Amino acid sequence: MHQDLNTYLRKKSLNLGYIKRKNQEKATQINMTKVSVIIPAYNEAQSIGDLISRIRNLYPDFEIIVIDDGSTDDTGAIAKNSGATVYSHPYNIGNGAAIKSGIRIASGNILVFMDGDGQHNPEDIAKLLEHFPEFDMVVGARSKADHASLGRTFGNTAYNWLASYVAKFRVEDLTSGFRAVKADIAHNLLYLLPNSYSYPTTLTLSVLRNGRPVKYVPVKAKTRKSGKSGINMFKDGVRFFMIIVKICTLYSPFRIFLPVSFLTFLTGLFYYLYTLLSWGRFTNMSALLFTTSIVIFMIGLVSEQICQMRFERSEGDKFI
């Protein structure tokens, strides 16, 4: 029994030593990683200086890049005086375009995206970074109480559900602009990102559909210090929906074509039963619906094969 106890203690000591060594290796790897914080800003003079100062005090070794997206106030000058690297657009191109400019000039291995309006807490950056390198992207997920209105809460919930269906992964906050991602992945997906506010949607779905590990971390979003959100629930809502459909057809077209084909077939079947019971015959409309469902199914099948061949031609870590 004494020998068994010694064996148990020796094994436990070895396990603790292994865990400690792995944690030290992880800490060393994180410390050697260069982090770039990218902040798109448009007329955020009232909040940008304080935000940069807080980031510099918390993370003095981080590269801070502010993309001044054609501001008409002193956003760029204040950001520069606060110690950030400032890149200015000659006019307002869009939030997504600012993010893309930041990705191009950043030198870090991990890129952190956050808004310049003071809604995101710099202290939460550490929560995102602690999950690297196990995950390729970590997103700060807001609670339902943090959304600006009931309508936006409902819209985001619906889009989260649709995105989860497309990606086969539980998407907790599709439109969150507070996230950290490995730089090589961001560069590989750069050409897919739109110039508008919908870049988080594209980035999230693209990373997930490429089989990359993603993690959501709960964060608390504050109210804007000044101004109002530039997102229109209806106009941008339609854009978000189209992006989800586009990304789905790009990476997994059968997820779109199959339900459409099935619904068309069901419509034809119910219409056939209705005409059969009412008039005792098979109508041309039923035939058209059945034929259309088969055509849509075959198009989806061919699209899926083309998608698969495109990935087979991929080399190394290049996605498409």
Coordinates of C-alpha atoms in Angstrom, one line a residue:
M1 CA 0.0 0.0 0.0
H2 CA 2.9 2.3 0.8
Q3 CA 4.4 1.6 -2.6
D4 CA 1.1 2.3 -4.3
L5 CA 0.9 5.7 -2.5
N6 CA 4.4 6.6 -3.7
T7 CA 3.5 5.6 -7.2
Y8 CA 0.4 7.7 -7.1
L9 CA 2.2 10.8 -5.7
R10 CA 5.0 10.4 -8.3
K11 CA 2.5 10.3 -11.2
K12 CA 0.6 13.3 -9.8
S13 CA 3.9 15.2 -9.5
L14 CA 4.7 14.4 -13.1
N15 CA 1.3 15.5 -14.2
L16 CA 1.5 18.8 -12.3
G17 CA 5.0 19.4 -13.7
Y18 CA 3.7 18.8 -17.2
I19 CA 0.8 21.2 -16.7
K20 CA 3.1 23.8 -15.3
R21 CA 5.5 23.4 -18.1
K22 CA 2.8 23.7 -20.8
N23 CA 1.4 26.9 -19.0
Q24 CA 4.9 28.4 -19.0
E25 CA 5.3 27.6 -22.7
K26 CA 1.9 29.2 -23.4
A27 CA 2.8 32.3 -21.5
T28 CA 6.1 32.6 -23.3
Q29 CA 4.4 32.2 -26.6
I30 CA 1.9 34.9 -25.8
N31 CA 4.6 37.3 -24.6
M32 CA 6.6 36.8 -27.8
T33 CA 3.5 37.6 -29.9
K34 CA 3.1 41.1 -31.1
V35 CA -0.4 42.5 -30.8
S36 CA -1.8 45.3 -33.0
V37 CA -5.0 47.1 -31.9
I38 CA -6.9 48.5 -34.9
I39 CA -9.5 51.2 -34.2
P40 CA -11.7 52.5 -37.0
A41 CA -12.9 56.0 -36.1
Y42 CA -15.2 58.6 -37.8
N43 CA -15.8 61.8 -35.8
E44 CA -14.8 60.3 -32.5
A45 CA -12.8 63.2 -31.1
Q46 CA -14.6 63.2 -27.8
S47 CA -13.7 59.6 -27.0
I48 CA -10.7 58.5 -29.0
G49 CA -8.0 60.2 -26.8
D50 CA -9.2 58.6 -23.6
L51 CA -9.5 55.2 -25.2
I52 CA -6.0 55.3 -26.6
S53 CA -4.6 56.4 -23.2
R54 CA -6.3 53.5 -21.4
I55 CA -4.9 51.0 -23.9
R56 CA -1.4 52.4 -23.6
N57 CA -1.5 52.3 -19.8
L58 CA -2.8 48.7 -19.8
Y59 CA -0.7 47.3 -22.7
P60 CA 2.4 49.5 -23.3
D61 CA 3.9 47.1 -25.8
F62 CA 0.9 46.9 -28.1
E63 CA 0.8 48.6 -31.4
I64 CA -2.2 51.0 -31.6
I65 CA -3.4 52.0 -35.0
V66 CA -6.3 54.4 -35.6
I67 CA -7.8 54.6 -39.0
D68 CA -9.4 58.1 -39.4
D69 CA -12.1 57.4 -41.9
G70 CA -12.5 60.9 -43.3
S71 CA -13.5 62.6 -40.0
T72 CA -14.5 66.2 -40.1
D73 CA -13.4 66.9 -36.5
D74 CA -10.0 66.5 -34.8
T75 CA -10.2 62.7 -34.4
G76 CA -6.9 62.1 -36.3
A77 CA -4.9 64.8 -34.5
I78 CA -6.1 63.8 -31.0
A79 CA -5.3 60.1 -31.8
K80 CA -1.8 61.0 -33.0
N81 CA -1.1 63.2 -29.9
S82 CA -2.3 60.4 -27.7
G83 CA 0.4 58.1 -29.1
A84 CA -1.4 56.1 -31.8
T85 CA -0.2 55.5 -35.3
V86 CA -2.8 57.3 -37.5
Y87 CA -3.7 56.4 -41.1
S88 CA -6.2 58.8 -42.6
H89 CA -8.7 58.2 -45.5
P90 CA -9.3 61.3 -47.7
Y91 CA -13.0 60.8 -47.2
N92 CA -15.5 58.6 -45.4
I93 CA -15.2 55.2 -47.1
G94 CA -16.8 52.9 -44.5
N95 CA -16.1 51.1 -41.3
G96 CA -15.1 47.9 -43.1
A97 CA -12.7 49.8 -45.4
A98 CA -11.1 51.3 -42.3
I99 CA -10.6 47.8 -40.8
K100 CA -9.0 46.6 -44.1
S101 CA -6.6 49.6 -44.1
G102 CA -5.6 48.7 -40.5
I103 CA -5.0 45.0 -41.4
R104 CA -2.7 46.1 -44.3
I105 CA -0.5 48.3 -42.2
A106 CA -0.5 46.4 -38.9
S107 CA 2.7 44.5 -38.0
G108 CA 1.3 42.3 -35.2
N109 CA 0.8 38.6 -35.2
I110 CA -2.6 39.0 -33.5
L111 CA -5.0 41.8 -34.6
V112 CA -7.5 43.3 -32.1
F113 CA -10.5 45.2 -33.6
M114 CA -12.4 47.6 -31.4
D115 CA -14.6 50.6 -31.9
G116 CA -13.5 54.2 -31.3
D117 CA -16.7 55.3 -29.6
G118 CA -15.8 54.0 -26.1
Q119 CA -18.3 51.1 -26.1
H120 CA -15.6 48.5 -25.7
N121 CA -13.6 48.2 -22.5
P122 CA -9.8 48.0 -23.0
E123 CA -9.6 45.7 -20.0
D124 CA -11.5 43.1 -21.9
I125 CA -8.7 42.8 -24.5
A126 CA -6.8 40.5 -22.1
K127 CA -9.9 38.2 -22.0
L128 CA -9.7 37.8 -25.7
L129 CA -5.9 37.2 -25.9
E130 CA -5.8 34.5 -23.2
H131 CA -7.4 32.1 -25.6
F132 CA -4.6 32.3 -28.1
P133 CA -3.0 30.3 -29.8
E134 CA -5.6 27.6 -29.2
F135 CA -8.3 29.6 -31.1
D136 CA -7.8 31.4 -34.4
M137 CA -10.4 34.1 -33.6
V138 CA -11.9 35.2 -30.3
V139 CA -15.0 37.4 -30.3
G140 CA -16.4 39.6 -27.5
A141 CA -20.1 38.6 -27.2
R142 CA -22.5 41.2 -25.9
S143 CA -25.5 40.3 -23.8
K144 CA -29.1 41.1 -25.1
A145 CA -29.2 43.9 -22.5
D146 CA -26.3 45.7 -24.3
H147 CA -28.1 46.1 -27.6
A148 CA -29.4 49.6 -28.4
S149 CA -33.1 48.7 -28.9
L150 CA -35.6 45.9 -28.7
G151 CA -35.8 45.8 -32.5
R152 CA -32.0 45.5 -32.8
T153 CA -32.0 42.7 -30.2
F154 CA -34.6 40.8 -32.2
G155 CA -32.7 41.3 -35.5
N156 CA -29.4 40.2 -34.0
T157 CA -31.0 37.1 -32.5
A158 CA -32.5 36.2 -35.9
Y159 CA -29.2 36.7 -37.7
N160 CA -27.3 34.8 -35.1
W161 CA -29.7 31.8 -35.6
L162 CA -29.3 32.0 -39.4
A163 CA -25.5 32.3 -39.2
S164 CA -25.4 29.3 -36.8
Y165 CA -27.3 27.3 -39.4
V166 CA -24.9 28.3 -42.1
A167 CA -21.8 27.7 -40.1
K168 CA -23.0 24.7 -38.2
F169 CA -21.7 26.4 -35.1
R170 CA -23.5 28.4 -32.3
V171 CA -22.9 32.1 -33.2
E172 CA -23.5 34.1 -30.1
D173 CA -22.9 37.7 -31.5
L174 CA -22.6 37.9 -35.3
T175 CA -22.2 41.7 -35.5
S176 CA -19.7 42.3 -32.7
G177 CA -16.9 44.6 -33.7
F178 CA -14.8 43.7 -30.7
R179 CA -12.6 40.7 -31.6
A180 CA -9.1 39.3 -31.9
V181 CA -7.9 37.3 -34.9
K182 CA -4.6 35.9 -36.1
A183 CA -3.0 38.2 -38.6
D184 CA -2.4 35.6 -41.3
I185 CA -6.1 34.6 -41.3
A186 CA -7.2 38.3 -41.6
H187 CA -4.9 38.8 -44.5
N188 CA -6.1 35.7 -46.3
L189 CA -9.7 36.9 -46.0
L190 CA -9.1 40.6 -46.7
Y191 CA -10.5 40.5 -50.2
L192 CA -13.8 39.2 -48.9
L193 CA -14.4 41.9 -46.4
P194 CA -16.9 44.7 -47.4
N195 CA -16.4 48.4 -46.9
S196 CA -19.4 48.7 -44.7
Y197 CA -20.3 47.9 -41.1
S198 CA -21.1 44.3 -42.1
Y199 CA -17.4 43.2 -42.0
P200 CA -17.8 41.3 -38.7
T201 CA -20.5 39.2 -40.4
T202 CA -18.3 38.3 -43.3
L203 CA -15.2 37.6 -41.1
T204 CA -17.1 35.4 -38.7
L205 CA -18.7 33.2 -41.3
S206 CA -15.6 33.0 -43.4
V207 CA -13.4 31.8 -40.5
L208 CA -16.0 29.3 -39.3
R209 CA -16.7 27.9 -42.8
N210 CA -13.0 27.4 -43.3
G211 CA -13.0 25.1 -40.2
R212 CA -11.0 27.5 -38.0
P213 CA -11.7 27.4 -34.2
V214 CA -13.6 30.4 -32.9
K215 CA -14.5 31.2 -29.3
Y216 CA -17.0 33.7 -27.8
V217 CA -16.1 35.5 -24.6
P218 CA -18.8 37.5 -22.7
V219 CA -18.1 41.2 -22.5
K220 CA -20.0 44.2 -21.3
A221 CA -20.6 46.9 -23.9
K222 CA -21.0 50.5 -22.7
T223 CA -23.3 53.2 -24.2
R224 CA -21.8 55.5 -26.8
K225 CA -20.2 58.6 -25.2
S226 CA -21.2 60.8 -28.2
G227 CA -23.0 60.7 -31.5
K228 CA -25.2 57.8 -32.6
S229 CA -24.7 54.5 -34.3
G230 CA -24.4 54.6 -38.1
I231 CA -26.2 51.2 -38.5
N232 CA -29.6 51.3 -40.0
M233 CA -31.7 48.3 -38.9
F234 CA -33.5 47.9 -42.2
K235 CA -30.9 48.9 -44.8
D236 CA -28.0 47.2 -43.0
G237 CA -30.3 44.3 -42.0
V238 CA -30.9 43.4 -45.6
R239 CA -27.1 43.7 -46.2
F240 CA -26.4 41.3 -43.4
F241 CA -28.9 38.8 -44.8
M242 CA -27.3 39.0 -48.3
I243 CA -23.8 38.6 -46.8
I244 CA -24.9 35.4 -45.0
V245 CA -26.4 34.0 -48.1
K246 CA -23.3 34.9 -50.2
I247 CA -20.9 33.4 -47.7
C248 CA -23.1 30.3 -47.5
T249 CA -23.2 29.8 -51.3
L250 CA -19.4 30.5 -51.4
Y251 CA -18.4 27.8 -48.8
S252 CA -21.4 25.4 -48.5
P253 CA -24.0 26.1 -51.3
F254 CA -26.0 23.0 -50.5
R255 CA -27.1 24.6 -47.2
I256 CA -29.0 27.1 -49.3
F257 CA -30.1 25.1 -52.4
L258 CA -31.3 22.0 -50.4
P259 CA -34.0 23.8 -48.3
V260 CA -35.2 25.8 -51.3
S261 CA -35.5 22.7 -53.4
F262 CA -37.3 20.9 -50.6
L263 CA -39.8 23.7 -50.1
T264 CA -40.5 23.9 -53.8
F265 CA -41.1 20.2 -53.9
L266 CA -43.5 20.4 -50.9
T267 CA -45.3 23.2 -52.6
G268 CA -45.7 21.1 -55.7
L269 CA -46.8 18.1 -53.7
F270 CA -49.5 20.0 -51.7
Y271 CA -50.7 21.7 -54.8
Y272 CA -51.0 18.3 -56.6
L273 CA -53.0 16.9 -53.7
Y274 CA -55.3 19.9 -53.8
T275 CA -55.9 19.7 -57.5
L276 CA -56.3 15.9 -57.3
L277 CA -59.0 16.1 -54.6
S278 CA -60.7 19.1 -56.2
W279 CA -60.6 18.3 -59.9
G280 CA -59.1 14.8 -60.1
R281 CA -56.2 15.7 -62.3
F282 CA -52.5 16.5 -62.3
T283 CA -51.9 20.2 -63.4
N284 CA -49.1 21.8 -65.3
M285 CA -48.3 24.0 -62.2
S286 CA -47.6 20.9 -60.2
A287 CA -45.3 19.5 -62.9
L288 CA -43.5 22.9 -63.1
L289 CA -42.9 22.9 -59.3
F290 CA -41.7 19.3 -59.2
T291 CA -39.3 20.0 -62.1
T292 CA -38.1 23.2 -60.6
S293 CA -37.3 21.5 -57.3
I294 CA -35.2 18.8 -59.2
V295 CA -33.3 21.5 -61.1
I296 CA -32.6 23.5 -57.9
F297 CA -31.3 20.3 -56.2
M298 CA -29.0 19.5 -59.2
I299 CA -27.7 23.0 -59.3
G300 CA -26.9 22.8 -55.6
L301 CA -25.2 19.5 -56.1
V302 CA -23.0 20.8 -58.9
S303 CA -22.2 24.0 -56.9
E304 CA -21.1 21.8 -53.9
Q305 CA -18.8 19.8 -56.2
I306 CA -17.3 23.0 -57.6
C307 CA -16.8 24.3 -54.1
Q308 CA -15.0 21.1 -53.1
M309 CA -12.7 21.2 -56.1
R310 CA -11.8 24.8 -55.4
F311 CA -10.7 23.8 -51.9
E312 CA -8.7 20.8 -53.2
R313 CA -6.7 23.2 -55.4
S314 CA -5.9 25.3 -52.4
E315 CA -2.3 25.3 -51.2
G316 CA -0.9 25.5 -47.7
D317 CA -2.9 27.9 -45.4
K318 CA -4.4 29.8 -48.3
F319 CA -8.2 29.5 -48.0
I320 CA -9.4 30.0 -51.6

